XYZ file of C-alpha atoms in Angstrom:
342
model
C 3.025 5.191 -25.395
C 1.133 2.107 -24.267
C 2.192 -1.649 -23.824
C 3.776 -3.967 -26.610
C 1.280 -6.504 -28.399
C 4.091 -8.423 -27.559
C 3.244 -7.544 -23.482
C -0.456 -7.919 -23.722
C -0.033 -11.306 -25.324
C 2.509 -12.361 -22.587
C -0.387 -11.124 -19.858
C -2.561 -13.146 -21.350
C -0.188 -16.450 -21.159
C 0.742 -15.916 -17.726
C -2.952 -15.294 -16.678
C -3.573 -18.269 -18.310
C -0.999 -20.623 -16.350
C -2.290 -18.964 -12.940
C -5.462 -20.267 -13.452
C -4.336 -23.974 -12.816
C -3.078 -22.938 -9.779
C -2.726 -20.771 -6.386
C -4.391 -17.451 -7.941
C -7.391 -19.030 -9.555
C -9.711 -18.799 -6.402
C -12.870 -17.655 -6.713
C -15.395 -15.649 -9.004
C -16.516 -12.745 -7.471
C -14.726 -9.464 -7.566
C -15.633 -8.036 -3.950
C -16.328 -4.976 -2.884
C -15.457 -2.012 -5.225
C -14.525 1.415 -5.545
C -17.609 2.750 -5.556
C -18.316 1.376 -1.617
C -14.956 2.145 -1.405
C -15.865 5.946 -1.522
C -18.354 6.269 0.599
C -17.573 4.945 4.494
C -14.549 6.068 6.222
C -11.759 3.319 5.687
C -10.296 1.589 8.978
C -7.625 -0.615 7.069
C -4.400 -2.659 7.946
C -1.028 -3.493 5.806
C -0.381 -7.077 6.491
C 2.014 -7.976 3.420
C 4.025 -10.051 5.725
C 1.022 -12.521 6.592
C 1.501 -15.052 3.852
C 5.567 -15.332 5.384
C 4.473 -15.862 8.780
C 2.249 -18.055 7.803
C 4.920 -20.234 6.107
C 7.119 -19.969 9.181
C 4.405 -21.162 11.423
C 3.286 -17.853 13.268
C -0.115 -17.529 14.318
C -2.734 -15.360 16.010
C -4.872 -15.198 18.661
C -7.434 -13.111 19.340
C -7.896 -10.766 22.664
C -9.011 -13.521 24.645
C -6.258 -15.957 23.224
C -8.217 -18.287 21.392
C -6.001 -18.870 18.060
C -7.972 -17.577 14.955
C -7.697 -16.693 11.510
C -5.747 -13.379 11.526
C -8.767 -11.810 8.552
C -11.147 -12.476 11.547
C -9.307 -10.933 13.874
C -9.309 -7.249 12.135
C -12.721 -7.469 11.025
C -13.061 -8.003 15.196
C -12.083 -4.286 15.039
C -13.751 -2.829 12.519
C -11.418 -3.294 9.971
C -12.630 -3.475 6.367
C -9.692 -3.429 4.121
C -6.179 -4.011 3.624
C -2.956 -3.091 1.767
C -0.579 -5.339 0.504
C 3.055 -3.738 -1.364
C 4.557 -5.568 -4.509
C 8.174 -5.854 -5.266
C 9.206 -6.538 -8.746
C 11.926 -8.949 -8.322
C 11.774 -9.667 -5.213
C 14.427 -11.893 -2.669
C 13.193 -14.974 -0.830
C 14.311 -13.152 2.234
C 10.810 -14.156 4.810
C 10.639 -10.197 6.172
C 12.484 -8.370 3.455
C 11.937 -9.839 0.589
C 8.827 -12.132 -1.584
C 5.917 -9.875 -1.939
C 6.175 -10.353 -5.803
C 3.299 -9.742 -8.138
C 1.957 -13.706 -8.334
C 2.053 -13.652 -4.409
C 0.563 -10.382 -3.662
C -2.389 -11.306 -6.471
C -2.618 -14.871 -4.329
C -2.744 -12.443 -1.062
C -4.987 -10.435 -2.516
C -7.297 -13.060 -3.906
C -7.285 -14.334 0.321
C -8.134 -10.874 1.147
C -11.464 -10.699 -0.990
C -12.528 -13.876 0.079
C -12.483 -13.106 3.498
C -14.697 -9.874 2.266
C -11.825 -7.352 2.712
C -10.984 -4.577 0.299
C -7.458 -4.088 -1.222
C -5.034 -1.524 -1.639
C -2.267 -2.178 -3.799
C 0.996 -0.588 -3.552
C 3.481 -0.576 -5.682
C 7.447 0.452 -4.479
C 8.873 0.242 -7.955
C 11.755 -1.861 -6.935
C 12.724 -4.932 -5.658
C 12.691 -4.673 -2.114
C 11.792 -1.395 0.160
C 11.614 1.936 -1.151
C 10.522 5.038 1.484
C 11.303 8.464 1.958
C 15.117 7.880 2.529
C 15.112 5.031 -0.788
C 13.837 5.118 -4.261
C 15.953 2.530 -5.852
C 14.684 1.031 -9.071
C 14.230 -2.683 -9.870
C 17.862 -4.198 -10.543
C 16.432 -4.895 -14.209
C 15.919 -1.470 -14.594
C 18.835 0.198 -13.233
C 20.589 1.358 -16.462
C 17.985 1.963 -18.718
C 17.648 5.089 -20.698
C 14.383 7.230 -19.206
C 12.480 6.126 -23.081
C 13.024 2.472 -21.727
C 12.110 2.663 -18.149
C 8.799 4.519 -19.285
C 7.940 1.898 -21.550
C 9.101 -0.954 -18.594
C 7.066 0.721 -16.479
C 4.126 0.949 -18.720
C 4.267 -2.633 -19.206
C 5.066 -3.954 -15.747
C 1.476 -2.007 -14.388
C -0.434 -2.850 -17.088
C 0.753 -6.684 -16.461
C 0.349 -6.376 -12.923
C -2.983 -5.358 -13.656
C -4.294 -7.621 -15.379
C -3.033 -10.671 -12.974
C -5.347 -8.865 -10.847
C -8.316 -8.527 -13.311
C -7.800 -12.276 -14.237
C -8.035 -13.239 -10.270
C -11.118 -11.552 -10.366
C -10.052 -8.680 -7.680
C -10.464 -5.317 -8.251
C -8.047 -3.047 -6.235
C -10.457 -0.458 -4.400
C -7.256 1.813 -4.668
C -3.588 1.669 -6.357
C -0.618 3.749 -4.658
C 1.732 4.618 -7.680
C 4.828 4.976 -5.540
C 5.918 4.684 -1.755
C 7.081 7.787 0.099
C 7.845 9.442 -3.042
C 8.755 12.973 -1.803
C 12.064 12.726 -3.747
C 10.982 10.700 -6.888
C 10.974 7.675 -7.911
C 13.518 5.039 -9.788
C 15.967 7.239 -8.670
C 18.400 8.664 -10.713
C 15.759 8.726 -13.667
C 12.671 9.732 -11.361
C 14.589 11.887 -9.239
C 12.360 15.060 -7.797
C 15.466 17.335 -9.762
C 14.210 15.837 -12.652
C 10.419 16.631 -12.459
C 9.555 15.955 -16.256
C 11.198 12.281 -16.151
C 9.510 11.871 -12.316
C 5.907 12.706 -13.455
C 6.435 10.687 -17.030
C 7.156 7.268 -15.484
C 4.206 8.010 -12.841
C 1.675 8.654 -14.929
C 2.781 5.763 -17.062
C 1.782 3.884 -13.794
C -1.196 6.166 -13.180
C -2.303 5.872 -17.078
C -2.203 1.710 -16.723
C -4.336 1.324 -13.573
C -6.804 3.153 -15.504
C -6.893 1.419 -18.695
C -8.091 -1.625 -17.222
C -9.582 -0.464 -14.189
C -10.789 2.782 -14.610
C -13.095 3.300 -11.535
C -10.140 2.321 -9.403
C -8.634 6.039 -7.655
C -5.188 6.433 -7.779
C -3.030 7.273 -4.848
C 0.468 9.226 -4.763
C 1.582 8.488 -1.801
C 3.971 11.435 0.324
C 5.761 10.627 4.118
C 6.399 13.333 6.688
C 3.346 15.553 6.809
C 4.778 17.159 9.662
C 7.169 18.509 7.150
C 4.682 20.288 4.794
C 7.150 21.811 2.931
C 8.295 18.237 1.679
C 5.105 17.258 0.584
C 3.794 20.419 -1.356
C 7.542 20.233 -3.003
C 6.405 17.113 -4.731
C 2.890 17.595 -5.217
C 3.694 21.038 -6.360
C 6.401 19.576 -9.252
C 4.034 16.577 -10.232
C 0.586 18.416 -10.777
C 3.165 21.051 -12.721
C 3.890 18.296 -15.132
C 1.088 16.988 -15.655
C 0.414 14.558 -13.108
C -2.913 13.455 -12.224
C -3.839 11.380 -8.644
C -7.256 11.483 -7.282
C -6.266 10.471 -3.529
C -3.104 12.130 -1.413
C -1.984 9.410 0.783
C 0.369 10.124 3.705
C 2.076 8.100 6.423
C 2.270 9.654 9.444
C 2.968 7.640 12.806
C 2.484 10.572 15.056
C 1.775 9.792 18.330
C 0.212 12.245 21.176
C 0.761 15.763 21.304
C 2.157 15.755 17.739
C -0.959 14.588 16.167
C -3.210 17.619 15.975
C -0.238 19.411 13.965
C 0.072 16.823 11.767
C -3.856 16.903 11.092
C -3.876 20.299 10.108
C -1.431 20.219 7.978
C -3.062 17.079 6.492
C -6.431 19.306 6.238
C -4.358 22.103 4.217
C -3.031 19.042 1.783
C -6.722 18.196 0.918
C -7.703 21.998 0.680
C -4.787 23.328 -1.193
C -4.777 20.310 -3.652
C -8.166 19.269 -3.780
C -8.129 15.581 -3.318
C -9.306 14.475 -0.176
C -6.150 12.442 2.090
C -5.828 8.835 3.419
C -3.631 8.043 6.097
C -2.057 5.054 4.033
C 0.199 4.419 6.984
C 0.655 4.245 10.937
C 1.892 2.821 13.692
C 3.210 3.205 17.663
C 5.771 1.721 19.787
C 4.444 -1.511 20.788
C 5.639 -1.115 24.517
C 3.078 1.757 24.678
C -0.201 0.860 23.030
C -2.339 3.213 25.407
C -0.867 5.935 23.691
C -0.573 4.479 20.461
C -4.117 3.462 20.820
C -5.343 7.180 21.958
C -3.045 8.247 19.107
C -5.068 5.979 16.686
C -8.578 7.812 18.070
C -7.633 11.143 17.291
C -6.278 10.407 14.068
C -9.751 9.216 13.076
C -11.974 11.377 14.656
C -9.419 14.550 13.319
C -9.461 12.989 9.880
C -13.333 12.271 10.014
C -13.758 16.048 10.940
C -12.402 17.284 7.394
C -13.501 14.798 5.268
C -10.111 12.882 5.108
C -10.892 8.917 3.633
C -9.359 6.700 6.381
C -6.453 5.040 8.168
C -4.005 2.173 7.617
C -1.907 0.421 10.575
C 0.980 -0.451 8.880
C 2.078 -4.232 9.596
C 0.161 -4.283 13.269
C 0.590 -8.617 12.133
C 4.217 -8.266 12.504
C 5.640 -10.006 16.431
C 9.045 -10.825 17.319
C 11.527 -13.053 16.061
C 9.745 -12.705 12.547
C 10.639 -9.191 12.603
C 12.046 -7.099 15.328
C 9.731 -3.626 14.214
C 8.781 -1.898 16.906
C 5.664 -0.374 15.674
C 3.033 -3.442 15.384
C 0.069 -3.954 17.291
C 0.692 -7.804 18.277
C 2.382 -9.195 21.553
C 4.835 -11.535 20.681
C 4.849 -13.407 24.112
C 0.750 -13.867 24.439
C -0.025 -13.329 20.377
C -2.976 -11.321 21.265
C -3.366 -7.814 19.850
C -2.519 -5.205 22.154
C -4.417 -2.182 23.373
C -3.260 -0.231 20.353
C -6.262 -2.011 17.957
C -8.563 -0.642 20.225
C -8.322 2.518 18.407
C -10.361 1.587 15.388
C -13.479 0.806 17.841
């Protein structure tokens, strides 16, 4: 099964219409997967900037001269970045936009500024993790046949906003914290067949019109191996195909080197190496979240493991109340915690 005419023609149209405004920036297409491959990734997810931005947050840097925030992270080493997509989205600032036209915009930001991307999509309209899978409202009471072929066409359209803009992801995650499915009912883990089908329809899309990009499924909890070989187990039983494991883990001290091993018997007993697509510390503690941060690397390093993600380290107080960034909200100055990625 692959996308209607009818879809490819309406890509085409809507591609169009961007191009006379916000997304049509720029020519090049960055850096892609091929460099992508070959350095260990220090990355952040900042898919609340463009919100902040319209609520008039800003950043400063560690000695508290206000800068742009892409400027900041490439301070630290930080090459890349990874922006979610909802499908229909709220206008809620923290929990809501992230739609496809403003993550492509995003996106199109991040490239410019010489930053790679990670796209992730959550399949649904607002956020889905290791407790949610809910699908898109749209979605919701279609028969399996139709939420394949939705799902076909929604990646392959998302795609090709991308393509048009002129960025090519350097990864796509197919799924966040899927360790119990997807779209759930439909996707649900119980129903392994359906789970893997609408997956690979997502999987099968990024590569028809990117097909260097690698693929991520993306499993929470590594601490919990059990949970993650469940899925991975049921999916590559299928017929699923990934080329990258990502995994969140926000670990923090003593817990880490458990979590790495585990994360090392992932890559071995799967073959595909692992990205840490996700982590983070309390903010009142960024000397341990920051030590934290070191070991992950280094550990990860050690076995061949990709790279690391701080999720949302952007994110200060009142835009969001998250606990886990890596930004004082009184000074606006990263904290301590950053420090990891030098």
């Amino acid at each position: 099964m692959r996308p209607s005419h009818r879809l490819r023609r309406r890509t085409v149209l809507l591609g169009a219409a961007a191009g006379t405004g916000a997304l049509a920036l720029g020519v090049s297409s960055g850096t892609g997967p091929a460099e992508a491959a070959t350095t260990f990734v220090k990355g952040a997810d900042i898919s609340w900037m463009a919100q902040m931005e319209a609520h008039g947050y800003v950043w400063r840097d560690k000695n508290g001269v206000q800068t742009d925030l892409f400027t900041i992270l490439k301070q630290y080493g930080i090459g890349a970045v990874s922006l979610r997509t909802w499908v229909n989205p709220s206008s809620d600032p923290a929990n809501g936009h992230c739609s496809l036209d403003e993550t492509a915009a995003l996106a199109v930001r991040c490239r410019n500024a010489g930053l790679q991307v990670l796209l992730g999509f959550h399949f649904g309209d607002t956020w889905n993790s290791v407790g949610v899978q809910n699908p898109p409202a749209a979605w919701a009471a279609m028969s399996y046949s139709a939420m394949l072929q939705a799902m076909y066409d929604y990646v392959y359209h998302a795609m090709n906003v991308f393509k048009y803009n002129n960025v090519t992801p350097a990864w796509v995650k197919i799924g966040n914290e899927t360790n119990s499915g997807i779209c759930k009912p439909t996707g649900s883990i119980s129903k392994p067949a359906q789970m893997t089908g609408l997956l690979m329809a997502a999987h099968d899309m990024v590569k028809q019109v990117f097909p260097a990009t690698p693929t991520l499924v993306h499993l929470a909890q590594p601490q919990n191996l059990a949970s993650v070989q469940n899925f991975l187990n049921a999916y590559k039983a299928n017929g699923g195909q990934w080329d990258i494991t990502g995994l969140s883990s926000y670990a923090q001290g003593g817990n880490v080197p458990g979590v790495l091993a585990n994360m090392q018997t992932i890559q071995s007993q799967y073959g595909k190496p692992v990205m840490q697509v996700e982590y983070g510390g309390p903010l009142n503690k960024p000397a341990q979240v920051r030590d934290s941060l070191k070991a992950f690397i280094t550990g990860l390093k050690g076995f061949g493991g990709l790279g690391t993600f701080y999720w949302e380290p952007e994110g200060y107080a009142p835009f969001t109340t998250y606990g886990s960034s890596a930004w004082d909200p009184a000074t606006k100055r990263p904290t301590a915690a950053l420090d990891g990625f030098l």
